[in-house]
Coordinates of N, CA and C in Angstrom, one line a residue:
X1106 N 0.8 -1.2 0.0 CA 0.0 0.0 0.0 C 0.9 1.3 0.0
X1107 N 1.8 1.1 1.4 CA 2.8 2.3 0.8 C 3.8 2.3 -0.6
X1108 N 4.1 1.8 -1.2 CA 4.5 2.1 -2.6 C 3.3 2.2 -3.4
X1109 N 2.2 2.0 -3.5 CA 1.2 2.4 -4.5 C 0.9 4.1 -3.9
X1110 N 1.1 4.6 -2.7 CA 1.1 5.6 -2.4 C 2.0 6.3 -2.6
X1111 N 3.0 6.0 -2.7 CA 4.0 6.3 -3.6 C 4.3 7.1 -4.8
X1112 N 3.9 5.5 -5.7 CA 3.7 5.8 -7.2 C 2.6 6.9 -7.5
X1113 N 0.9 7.1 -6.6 CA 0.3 8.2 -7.0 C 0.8 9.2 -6.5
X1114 N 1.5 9.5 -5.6 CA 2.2 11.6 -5.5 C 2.7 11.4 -6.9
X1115 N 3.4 10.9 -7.5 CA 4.0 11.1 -9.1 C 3.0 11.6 -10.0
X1116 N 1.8 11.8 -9.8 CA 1.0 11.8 -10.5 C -0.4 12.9 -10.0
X1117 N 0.5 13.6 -8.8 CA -0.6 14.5 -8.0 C 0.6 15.6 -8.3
X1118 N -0.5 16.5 -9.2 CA -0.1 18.3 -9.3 C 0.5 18.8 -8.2
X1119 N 1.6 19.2 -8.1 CA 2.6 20.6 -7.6 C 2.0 21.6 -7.8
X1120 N 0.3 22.0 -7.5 CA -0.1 23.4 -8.2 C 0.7 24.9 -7.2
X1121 N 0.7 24.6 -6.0 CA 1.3 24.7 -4.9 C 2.7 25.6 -5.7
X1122 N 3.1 24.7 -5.8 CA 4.5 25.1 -6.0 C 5.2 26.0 -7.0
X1123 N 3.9 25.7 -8.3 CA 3.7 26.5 -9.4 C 3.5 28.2 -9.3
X1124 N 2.4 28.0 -8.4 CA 2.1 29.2 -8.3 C 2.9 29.8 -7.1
X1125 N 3.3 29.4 -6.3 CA 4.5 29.9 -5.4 C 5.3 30.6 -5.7
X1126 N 6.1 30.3 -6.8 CA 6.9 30.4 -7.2 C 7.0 31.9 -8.3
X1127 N 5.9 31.7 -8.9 CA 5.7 32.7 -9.9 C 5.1 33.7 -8.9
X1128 N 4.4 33.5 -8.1 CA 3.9 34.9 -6.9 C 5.6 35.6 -6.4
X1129 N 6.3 34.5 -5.8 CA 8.2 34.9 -5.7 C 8.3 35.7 -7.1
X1130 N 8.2 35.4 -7.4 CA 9.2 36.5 -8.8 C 8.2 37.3 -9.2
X1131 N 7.2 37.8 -9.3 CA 6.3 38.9 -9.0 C 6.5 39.9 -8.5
X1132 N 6.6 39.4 -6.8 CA 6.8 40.3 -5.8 C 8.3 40.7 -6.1
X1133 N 9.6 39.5 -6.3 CA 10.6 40.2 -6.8 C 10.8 41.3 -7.8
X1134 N 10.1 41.3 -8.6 CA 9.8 42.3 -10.0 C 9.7 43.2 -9.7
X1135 N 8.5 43.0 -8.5 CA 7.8 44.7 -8.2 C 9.5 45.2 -7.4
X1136 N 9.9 44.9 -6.4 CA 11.0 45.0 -5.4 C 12.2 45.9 -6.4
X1137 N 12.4 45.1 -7.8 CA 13.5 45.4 -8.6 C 13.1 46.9 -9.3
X1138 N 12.0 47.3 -9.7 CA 10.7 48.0 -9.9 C 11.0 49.1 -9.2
X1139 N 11.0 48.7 -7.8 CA 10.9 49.9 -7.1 C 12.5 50.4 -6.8
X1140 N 13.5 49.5 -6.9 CA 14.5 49.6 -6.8 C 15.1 50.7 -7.7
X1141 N 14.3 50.8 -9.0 CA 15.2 51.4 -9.9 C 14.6 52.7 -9.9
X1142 N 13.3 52.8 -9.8 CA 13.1 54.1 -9.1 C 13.8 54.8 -8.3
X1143 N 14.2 54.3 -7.4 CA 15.2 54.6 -6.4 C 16.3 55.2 -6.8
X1144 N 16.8 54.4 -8.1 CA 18.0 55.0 -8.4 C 18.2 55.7 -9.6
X1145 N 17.0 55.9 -10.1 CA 16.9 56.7 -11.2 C 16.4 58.6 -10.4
X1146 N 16.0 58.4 -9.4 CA 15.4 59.5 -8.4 C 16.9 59.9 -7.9
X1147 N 17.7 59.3 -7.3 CA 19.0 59.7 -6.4 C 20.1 60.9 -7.6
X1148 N 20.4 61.7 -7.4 CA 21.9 62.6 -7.3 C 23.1 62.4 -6.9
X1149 N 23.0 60.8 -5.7 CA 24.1 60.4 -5.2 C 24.5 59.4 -5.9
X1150 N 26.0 59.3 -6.6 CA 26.7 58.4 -7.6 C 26.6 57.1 -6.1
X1151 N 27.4 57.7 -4.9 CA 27.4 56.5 -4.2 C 25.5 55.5 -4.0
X1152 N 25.0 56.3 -4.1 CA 23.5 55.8 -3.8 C 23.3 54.8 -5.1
X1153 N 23.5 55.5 -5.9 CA 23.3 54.6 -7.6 C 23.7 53.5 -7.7
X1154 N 24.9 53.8 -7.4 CA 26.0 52.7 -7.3 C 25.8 51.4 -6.3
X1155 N 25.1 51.3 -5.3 CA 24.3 50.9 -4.2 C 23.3 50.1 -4.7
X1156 N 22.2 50.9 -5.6 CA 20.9 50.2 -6.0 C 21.4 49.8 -7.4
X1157 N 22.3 49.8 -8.2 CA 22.5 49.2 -8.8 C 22.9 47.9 -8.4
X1158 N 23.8 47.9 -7.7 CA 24.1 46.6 -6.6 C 23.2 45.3 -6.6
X1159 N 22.0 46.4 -6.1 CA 21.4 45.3 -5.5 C 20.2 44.9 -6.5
X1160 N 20.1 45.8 -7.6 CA 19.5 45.2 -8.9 C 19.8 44.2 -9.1
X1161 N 21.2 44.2 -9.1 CA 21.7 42.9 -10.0 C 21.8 41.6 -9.1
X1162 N 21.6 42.0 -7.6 CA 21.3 40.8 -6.8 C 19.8 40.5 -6.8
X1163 N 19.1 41.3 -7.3 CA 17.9 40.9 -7.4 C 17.7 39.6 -8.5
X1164 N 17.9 40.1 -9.6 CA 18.2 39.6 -10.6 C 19.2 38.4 -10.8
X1165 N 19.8 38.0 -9.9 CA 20.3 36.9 -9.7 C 19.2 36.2 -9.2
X1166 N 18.2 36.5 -7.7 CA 17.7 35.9 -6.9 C 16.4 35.3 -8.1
X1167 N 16.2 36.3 -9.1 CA 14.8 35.8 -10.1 C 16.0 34.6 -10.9
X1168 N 17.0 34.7 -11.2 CA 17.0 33.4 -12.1 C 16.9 32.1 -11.4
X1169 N 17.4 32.1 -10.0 CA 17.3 30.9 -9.1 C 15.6 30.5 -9.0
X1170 N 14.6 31.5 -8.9 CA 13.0 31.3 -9.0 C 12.5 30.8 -10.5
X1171 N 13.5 31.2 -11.5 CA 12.9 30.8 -13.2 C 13.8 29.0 -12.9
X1172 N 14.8 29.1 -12.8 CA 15.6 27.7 -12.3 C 14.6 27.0 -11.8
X1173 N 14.3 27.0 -10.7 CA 13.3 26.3 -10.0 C 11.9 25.8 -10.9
X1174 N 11.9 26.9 -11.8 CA 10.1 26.8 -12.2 C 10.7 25.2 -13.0
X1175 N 11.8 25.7 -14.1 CA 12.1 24.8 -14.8 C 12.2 23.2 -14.5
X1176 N 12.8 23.6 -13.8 CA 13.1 22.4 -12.7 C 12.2 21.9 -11.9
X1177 N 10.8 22.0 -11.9 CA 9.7 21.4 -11.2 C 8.8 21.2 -12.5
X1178 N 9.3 22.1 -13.7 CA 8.7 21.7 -15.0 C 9.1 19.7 -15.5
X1179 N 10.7 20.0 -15.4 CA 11.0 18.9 -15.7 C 10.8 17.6 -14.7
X1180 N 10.7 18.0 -13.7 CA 10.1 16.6 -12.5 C 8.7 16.2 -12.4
X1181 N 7.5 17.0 -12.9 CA 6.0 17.1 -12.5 C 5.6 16.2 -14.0
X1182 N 4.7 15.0 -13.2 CA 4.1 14.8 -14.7 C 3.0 15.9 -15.2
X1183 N 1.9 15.8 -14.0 CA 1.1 17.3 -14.2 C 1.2 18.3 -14.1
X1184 N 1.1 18.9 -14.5 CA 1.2 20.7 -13.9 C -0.5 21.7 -14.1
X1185 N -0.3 22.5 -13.6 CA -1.8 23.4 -12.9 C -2.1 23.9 -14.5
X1186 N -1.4 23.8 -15.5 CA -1.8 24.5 -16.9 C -0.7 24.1 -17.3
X1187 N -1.1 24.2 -18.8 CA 0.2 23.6 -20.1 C 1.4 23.8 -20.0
X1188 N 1.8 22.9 -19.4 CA 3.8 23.1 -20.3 C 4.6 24.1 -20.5
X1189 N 3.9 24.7 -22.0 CA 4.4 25.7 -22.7 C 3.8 26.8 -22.3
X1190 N 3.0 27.1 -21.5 CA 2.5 28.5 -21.2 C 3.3 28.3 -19.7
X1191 N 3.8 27.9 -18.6 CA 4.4 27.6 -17.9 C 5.9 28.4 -17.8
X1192 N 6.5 26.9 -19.2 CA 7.7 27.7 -19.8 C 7.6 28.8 -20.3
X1193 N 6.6 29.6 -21.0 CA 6.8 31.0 -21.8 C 6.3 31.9 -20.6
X1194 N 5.6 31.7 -19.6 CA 5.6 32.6 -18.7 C 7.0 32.7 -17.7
X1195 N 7.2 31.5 -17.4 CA 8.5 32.1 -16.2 C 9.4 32.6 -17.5
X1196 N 9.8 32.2 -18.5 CA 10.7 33.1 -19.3 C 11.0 34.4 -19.7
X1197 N 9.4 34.4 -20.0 CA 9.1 36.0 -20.4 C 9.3 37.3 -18.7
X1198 N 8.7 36.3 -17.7 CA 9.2 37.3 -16.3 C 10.3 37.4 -16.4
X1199 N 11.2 36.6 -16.6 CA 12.6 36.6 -16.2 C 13.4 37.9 -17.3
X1200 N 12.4 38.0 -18.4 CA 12.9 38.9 -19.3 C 13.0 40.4 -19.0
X1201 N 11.8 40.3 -18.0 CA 11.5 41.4 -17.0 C 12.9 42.2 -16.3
X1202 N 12.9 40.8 -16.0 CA 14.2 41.8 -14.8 C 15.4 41.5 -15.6
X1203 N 15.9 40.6 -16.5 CA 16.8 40.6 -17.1 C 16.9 42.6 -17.9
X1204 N 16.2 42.8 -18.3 CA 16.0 44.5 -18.7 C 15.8 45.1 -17.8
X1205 N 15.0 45.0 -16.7 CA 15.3 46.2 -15.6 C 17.0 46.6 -15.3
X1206 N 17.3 45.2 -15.2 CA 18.8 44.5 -14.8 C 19.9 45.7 -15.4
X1207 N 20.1 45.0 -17.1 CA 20.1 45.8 -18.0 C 20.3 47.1 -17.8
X1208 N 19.1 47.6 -17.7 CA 19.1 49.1 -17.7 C 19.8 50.0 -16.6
X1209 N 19.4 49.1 -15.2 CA 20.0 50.2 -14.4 C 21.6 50.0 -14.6
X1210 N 22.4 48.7 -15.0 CA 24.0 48.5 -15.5 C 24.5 49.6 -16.8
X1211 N 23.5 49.7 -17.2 CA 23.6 50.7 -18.5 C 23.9 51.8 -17.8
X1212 N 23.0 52.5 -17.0 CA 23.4 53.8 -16.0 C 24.5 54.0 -15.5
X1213 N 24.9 52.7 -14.8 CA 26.2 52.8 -14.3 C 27.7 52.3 -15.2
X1214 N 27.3 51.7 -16.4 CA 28.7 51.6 -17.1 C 28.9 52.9 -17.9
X1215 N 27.9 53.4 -18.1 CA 28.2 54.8 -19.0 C 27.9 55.7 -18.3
X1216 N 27.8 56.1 -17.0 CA 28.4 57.1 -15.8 C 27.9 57.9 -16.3
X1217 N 26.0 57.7 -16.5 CA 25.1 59.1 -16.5 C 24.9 60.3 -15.5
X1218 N 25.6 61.1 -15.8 CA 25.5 62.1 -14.5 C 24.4 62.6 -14.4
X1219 N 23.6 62.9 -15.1 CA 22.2 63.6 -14.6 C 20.9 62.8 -15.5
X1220 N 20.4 62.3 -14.6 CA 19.6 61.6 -15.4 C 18.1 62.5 -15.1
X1221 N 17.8 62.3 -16.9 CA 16.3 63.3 -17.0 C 15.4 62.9 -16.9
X1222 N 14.4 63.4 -17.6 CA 12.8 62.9 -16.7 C 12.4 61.6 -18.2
X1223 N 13.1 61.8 -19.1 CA 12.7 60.7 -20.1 C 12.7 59.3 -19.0
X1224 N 13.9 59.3 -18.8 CA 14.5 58.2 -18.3 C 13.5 57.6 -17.0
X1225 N 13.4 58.9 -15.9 CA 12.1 58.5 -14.8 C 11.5 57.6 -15.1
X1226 N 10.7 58.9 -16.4 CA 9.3 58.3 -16.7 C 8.9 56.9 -17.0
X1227 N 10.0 56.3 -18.0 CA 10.5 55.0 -18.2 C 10.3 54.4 -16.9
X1228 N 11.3 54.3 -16.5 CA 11.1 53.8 -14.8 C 10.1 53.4 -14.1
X1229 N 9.3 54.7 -13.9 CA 8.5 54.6 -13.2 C 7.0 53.5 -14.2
X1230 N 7.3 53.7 -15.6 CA 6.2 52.8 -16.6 C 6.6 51.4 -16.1
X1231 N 8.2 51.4 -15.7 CA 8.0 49.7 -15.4 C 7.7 48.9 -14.3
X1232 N 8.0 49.9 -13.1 CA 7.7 49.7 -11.7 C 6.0 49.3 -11.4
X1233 N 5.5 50.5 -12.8 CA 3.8 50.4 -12.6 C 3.8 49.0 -13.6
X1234 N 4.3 48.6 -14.6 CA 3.7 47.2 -14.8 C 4.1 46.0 -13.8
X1235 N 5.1 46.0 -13.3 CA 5.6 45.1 -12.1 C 4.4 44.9 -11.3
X1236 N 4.3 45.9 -10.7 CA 2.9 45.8 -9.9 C 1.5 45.3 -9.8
X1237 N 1.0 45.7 -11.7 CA -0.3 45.1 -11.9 C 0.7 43.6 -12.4
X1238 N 1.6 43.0 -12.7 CA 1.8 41.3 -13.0 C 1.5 41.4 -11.6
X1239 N 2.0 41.5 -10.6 CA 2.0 41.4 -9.0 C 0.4 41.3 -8.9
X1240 N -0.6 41.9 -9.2 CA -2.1 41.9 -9.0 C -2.7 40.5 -9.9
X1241 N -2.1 40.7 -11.3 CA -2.6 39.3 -11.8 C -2.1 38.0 -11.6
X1242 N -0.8 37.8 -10.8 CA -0.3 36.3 -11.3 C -1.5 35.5 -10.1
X1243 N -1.2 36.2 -8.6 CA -1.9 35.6 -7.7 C -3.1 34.8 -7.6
X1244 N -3.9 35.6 -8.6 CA -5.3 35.4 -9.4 C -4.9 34.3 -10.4
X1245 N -4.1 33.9 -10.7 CA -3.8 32.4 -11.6 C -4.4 31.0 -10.7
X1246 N -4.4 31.3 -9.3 CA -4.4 29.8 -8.5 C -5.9 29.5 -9.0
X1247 N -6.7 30.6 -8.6 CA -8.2 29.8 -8.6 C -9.1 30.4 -10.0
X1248 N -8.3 31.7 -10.6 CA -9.1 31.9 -11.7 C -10.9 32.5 -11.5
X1249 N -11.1 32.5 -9.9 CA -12.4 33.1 -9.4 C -12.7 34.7 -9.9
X1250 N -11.9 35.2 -9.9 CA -11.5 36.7 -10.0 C -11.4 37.5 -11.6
X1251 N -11.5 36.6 -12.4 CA -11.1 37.3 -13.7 C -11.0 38.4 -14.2
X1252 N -11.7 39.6 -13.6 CA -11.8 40.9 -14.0 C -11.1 41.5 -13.3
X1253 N -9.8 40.8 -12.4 CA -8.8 41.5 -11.6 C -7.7 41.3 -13.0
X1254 N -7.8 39.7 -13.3 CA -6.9 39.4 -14.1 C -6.4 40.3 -15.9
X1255 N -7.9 40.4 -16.0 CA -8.3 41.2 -17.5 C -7.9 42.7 -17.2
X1256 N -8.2 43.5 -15.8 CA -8.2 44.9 -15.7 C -6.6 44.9 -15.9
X1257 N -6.1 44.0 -15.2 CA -3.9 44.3 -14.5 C -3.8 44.3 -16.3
X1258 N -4.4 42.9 -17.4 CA -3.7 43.0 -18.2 C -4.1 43.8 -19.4
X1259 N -4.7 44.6 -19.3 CA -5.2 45.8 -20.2 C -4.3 47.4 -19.4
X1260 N -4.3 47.3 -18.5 CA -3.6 48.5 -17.6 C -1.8 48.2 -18.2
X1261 N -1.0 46.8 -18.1 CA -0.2 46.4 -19.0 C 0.0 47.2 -20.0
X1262 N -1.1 46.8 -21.2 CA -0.6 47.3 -22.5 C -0.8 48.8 -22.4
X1263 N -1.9 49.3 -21.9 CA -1.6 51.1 -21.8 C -0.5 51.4 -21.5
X1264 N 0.1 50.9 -19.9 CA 1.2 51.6 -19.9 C 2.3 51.3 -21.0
X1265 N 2.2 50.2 -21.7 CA 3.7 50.1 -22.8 C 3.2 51.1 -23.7
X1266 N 2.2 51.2 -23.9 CA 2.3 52.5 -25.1 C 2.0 53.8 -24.6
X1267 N 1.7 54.2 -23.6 CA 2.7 55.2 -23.2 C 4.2 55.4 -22.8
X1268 N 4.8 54.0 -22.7 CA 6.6 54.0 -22.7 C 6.9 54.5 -23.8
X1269 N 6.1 53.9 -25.4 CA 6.4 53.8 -26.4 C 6.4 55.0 -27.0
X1270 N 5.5 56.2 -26.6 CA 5.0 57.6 -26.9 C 6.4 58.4 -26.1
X1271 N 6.6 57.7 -24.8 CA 8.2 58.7 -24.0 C 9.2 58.0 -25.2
X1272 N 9.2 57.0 -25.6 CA 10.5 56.9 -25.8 C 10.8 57.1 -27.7
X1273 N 9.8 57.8 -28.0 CA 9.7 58.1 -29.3 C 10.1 59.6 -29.4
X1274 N 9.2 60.0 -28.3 CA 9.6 61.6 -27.9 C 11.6 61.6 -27.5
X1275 N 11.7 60.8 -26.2 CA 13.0 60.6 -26.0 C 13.9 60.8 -27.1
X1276 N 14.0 59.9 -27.8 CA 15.0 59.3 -29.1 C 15.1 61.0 -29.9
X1277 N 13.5 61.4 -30.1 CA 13.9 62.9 -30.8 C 14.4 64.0 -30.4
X1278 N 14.3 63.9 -29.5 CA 15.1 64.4 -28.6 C 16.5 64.6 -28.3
X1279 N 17.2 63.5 -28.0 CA 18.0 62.9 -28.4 C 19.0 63.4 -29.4
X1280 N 18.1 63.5 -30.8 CA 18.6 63.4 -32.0 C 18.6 64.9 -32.3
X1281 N 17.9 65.9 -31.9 CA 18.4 66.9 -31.7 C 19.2 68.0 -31.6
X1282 N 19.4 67.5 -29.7 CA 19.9 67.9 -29.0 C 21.5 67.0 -28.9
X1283 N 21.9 65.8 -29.7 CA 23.0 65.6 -29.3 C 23.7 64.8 -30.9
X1284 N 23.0 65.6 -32.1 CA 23.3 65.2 -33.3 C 25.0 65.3 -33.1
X1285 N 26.0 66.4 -32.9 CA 27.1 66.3 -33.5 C 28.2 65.3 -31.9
X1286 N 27.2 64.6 -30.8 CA 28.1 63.7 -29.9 C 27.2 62.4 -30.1
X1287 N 28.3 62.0 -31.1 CA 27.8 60.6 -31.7 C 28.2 59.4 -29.9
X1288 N 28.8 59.4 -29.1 CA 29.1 58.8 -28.0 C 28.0 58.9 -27.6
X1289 N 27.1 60.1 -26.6 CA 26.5 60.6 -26.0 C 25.1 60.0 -26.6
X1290 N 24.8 60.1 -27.8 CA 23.9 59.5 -28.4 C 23.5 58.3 -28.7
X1291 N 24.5 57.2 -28.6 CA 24.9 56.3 -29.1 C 24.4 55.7 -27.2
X1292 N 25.2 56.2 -26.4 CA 25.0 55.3 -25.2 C 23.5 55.6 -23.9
X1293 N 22.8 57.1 -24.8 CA 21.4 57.4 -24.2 C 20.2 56.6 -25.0
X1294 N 20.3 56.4 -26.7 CA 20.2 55.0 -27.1 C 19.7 53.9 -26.6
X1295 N 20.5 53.4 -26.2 CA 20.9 51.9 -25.4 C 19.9 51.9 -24.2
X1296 N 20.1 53.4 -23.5 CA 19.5 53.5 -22.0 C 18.0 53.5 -22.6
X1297 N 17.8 54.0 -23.1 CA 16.6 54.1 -23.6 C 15.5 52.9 -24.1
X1298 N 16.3 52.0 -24.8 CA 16.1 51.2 -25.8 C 15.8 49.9 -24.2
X1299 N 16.7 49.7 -23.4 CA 16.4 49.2 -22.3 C 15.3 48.9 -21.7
X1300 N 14.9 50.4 -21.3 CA 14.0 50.5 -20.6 C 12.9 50.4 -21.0
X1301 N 12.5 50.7 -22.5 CA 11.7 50.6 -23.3 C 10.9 49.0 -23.3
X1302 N 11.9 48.3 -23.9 CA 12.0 46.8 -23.9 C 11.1 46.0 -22.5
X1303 N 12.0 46.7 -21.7 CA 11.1 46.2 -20.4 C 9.6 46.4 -20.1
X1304 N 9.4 47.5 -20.3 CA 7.9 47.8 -20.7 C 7.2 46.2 -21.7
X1305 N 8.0 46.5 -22.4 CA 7.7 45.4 -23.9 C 7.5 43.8 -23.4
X1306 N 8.3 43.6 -22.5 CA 8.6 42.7 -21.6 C 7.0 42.7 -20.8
X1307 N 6.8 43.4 -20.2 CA 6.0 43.4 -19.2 C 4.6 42.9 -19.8
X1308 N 4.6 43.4 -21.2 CA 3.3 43.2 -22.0 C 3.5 41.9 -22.6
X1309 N 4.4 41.5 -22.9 CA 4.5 40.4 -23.3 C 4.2 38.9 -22.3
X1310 N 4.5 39.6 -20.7 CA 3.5 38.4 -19.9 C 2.1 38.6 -19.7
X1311 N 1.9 40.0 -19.9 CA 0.1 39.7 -19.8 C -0.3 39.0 -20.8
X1312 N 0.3 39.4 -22.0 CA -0.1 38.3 -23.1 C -0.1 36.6 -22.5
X1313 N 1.0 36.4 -22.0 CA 0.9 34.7 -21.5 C -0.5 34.4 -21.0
X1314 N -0.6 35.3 -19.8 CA -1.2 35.6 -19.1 C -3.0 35.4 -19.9
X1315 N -3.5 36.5 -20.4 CA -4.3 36.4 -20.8 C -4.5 35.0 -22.0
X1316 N -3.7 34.2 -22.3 CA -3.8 33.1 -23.2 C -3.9 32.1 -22.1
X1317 N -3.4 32.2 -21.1 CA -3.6 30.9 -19.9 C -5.1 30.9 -19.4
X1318 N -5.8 32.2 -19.6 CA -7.0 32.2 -18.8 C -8.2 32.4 -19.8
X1319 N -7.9 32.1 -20.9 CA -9.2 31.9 -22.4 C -8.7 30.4 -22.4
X1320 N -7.8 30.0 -22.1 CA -7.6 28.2 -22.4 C -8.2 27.7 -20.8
X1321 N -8.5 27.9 -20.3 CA -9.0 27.7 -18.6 C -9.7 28.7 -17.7
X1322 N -10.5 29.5 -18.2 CA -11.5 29.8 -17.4 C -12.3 29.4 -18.0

């Protein structure tokens, strides 16, 4: 009897664990989120220098949480929803902070002395999508709630196209004001293009998101 009890846990859902996990790197997101605010707001190089730090320890701590997803992907015969929406969701989060990541290293390898309000505003577009994934993933366990799920992932795509509107304005800007310092332009670019991305990122899990909950609600 105990080995046939056994053999069924092999065959009893880890939903538990699924969703645990992806709630962990949520809340990490929002943390990284708010982190960069932090350091996009400070005048102090040592402060920057600090939250940059600890971005990138963040960002370590999300790949150990995407590791994990994987790695309960590969051990579980069932799982709480498909496979591939599983794998394309912890991926796509991870892409999250991989670009927050990104961006605030971008600040500190090209030693932005004054950082303007393009750049905030950015910021602060990704801290606010962190937060609505943070509103929707929780809502994945029981799916009771759907119109928490549908509002986070429509609030999503507004804010990327408002990143998309700063960072169009940005770039002309940009191009402007720093036509004959090909460096300068070349490496506010990059910063830009970063942080943009992450927005892009962010829409890109509500998309999971919303394809997990038309295949199961």
């Amino acid at each position: 009897m105990g080995g046939f009890n056994s053999f069924v846990k092999l065959f009893v859902p880890k939903d538990r664990v699924f969703y645990s996990l992806f709630e962990d790197v949520a809340a990490n997101l929002v943390e990284m989120g708010k982190v960069l605010i932090e350091l996009t707001s400070s005048t102090d190089p040592a402060v920057r220098k600090d939250k940059t730090h600890l971005i990138e320890r963040l960002e370590h701590k999300n790949d150990d949480f995407t590791h994990r997803i994987f790695v309960e992907l590969g051990q579980n015969f069932i799982t709480p929803f498909d496979r591939e929406d599983i794998h394309h969701l912890a991926a796509t989060l991870d892409d999250v902070a991989d670009y927050i990541h990104g961006s605030a290293k971008r600040l500190d390898l090209y030693r932005v002395v004054e950082i303007n309000d393009s750049v905030r505003k950015l910021a602060d577009l990704i801290y606010q999508g962190t937060l609505e994934l943070h509103k929707a993933i929780p809502e994945l366990r029981t799916m009771s709630n759907m119109r928490n799920i549908t509002d986070a992932c429509v609030r999503i795509n507004s804010l990327e196209n408002h990143a998309d509107d700063i960072y169009d304005m940005a770039i002309a800007d940009l191009f402007e004001k720093e036509a004959n310092n090909a460096g300068e332009l070349l490496k506010m670019r990059e910063i830009y293009q970063a942080l943009e991305i992450a927005t892009d990122k962010c829409e890109d899990c509500a998309n999971v998101i919303e394809s997990i909950i038309i295949k199961y609600a």
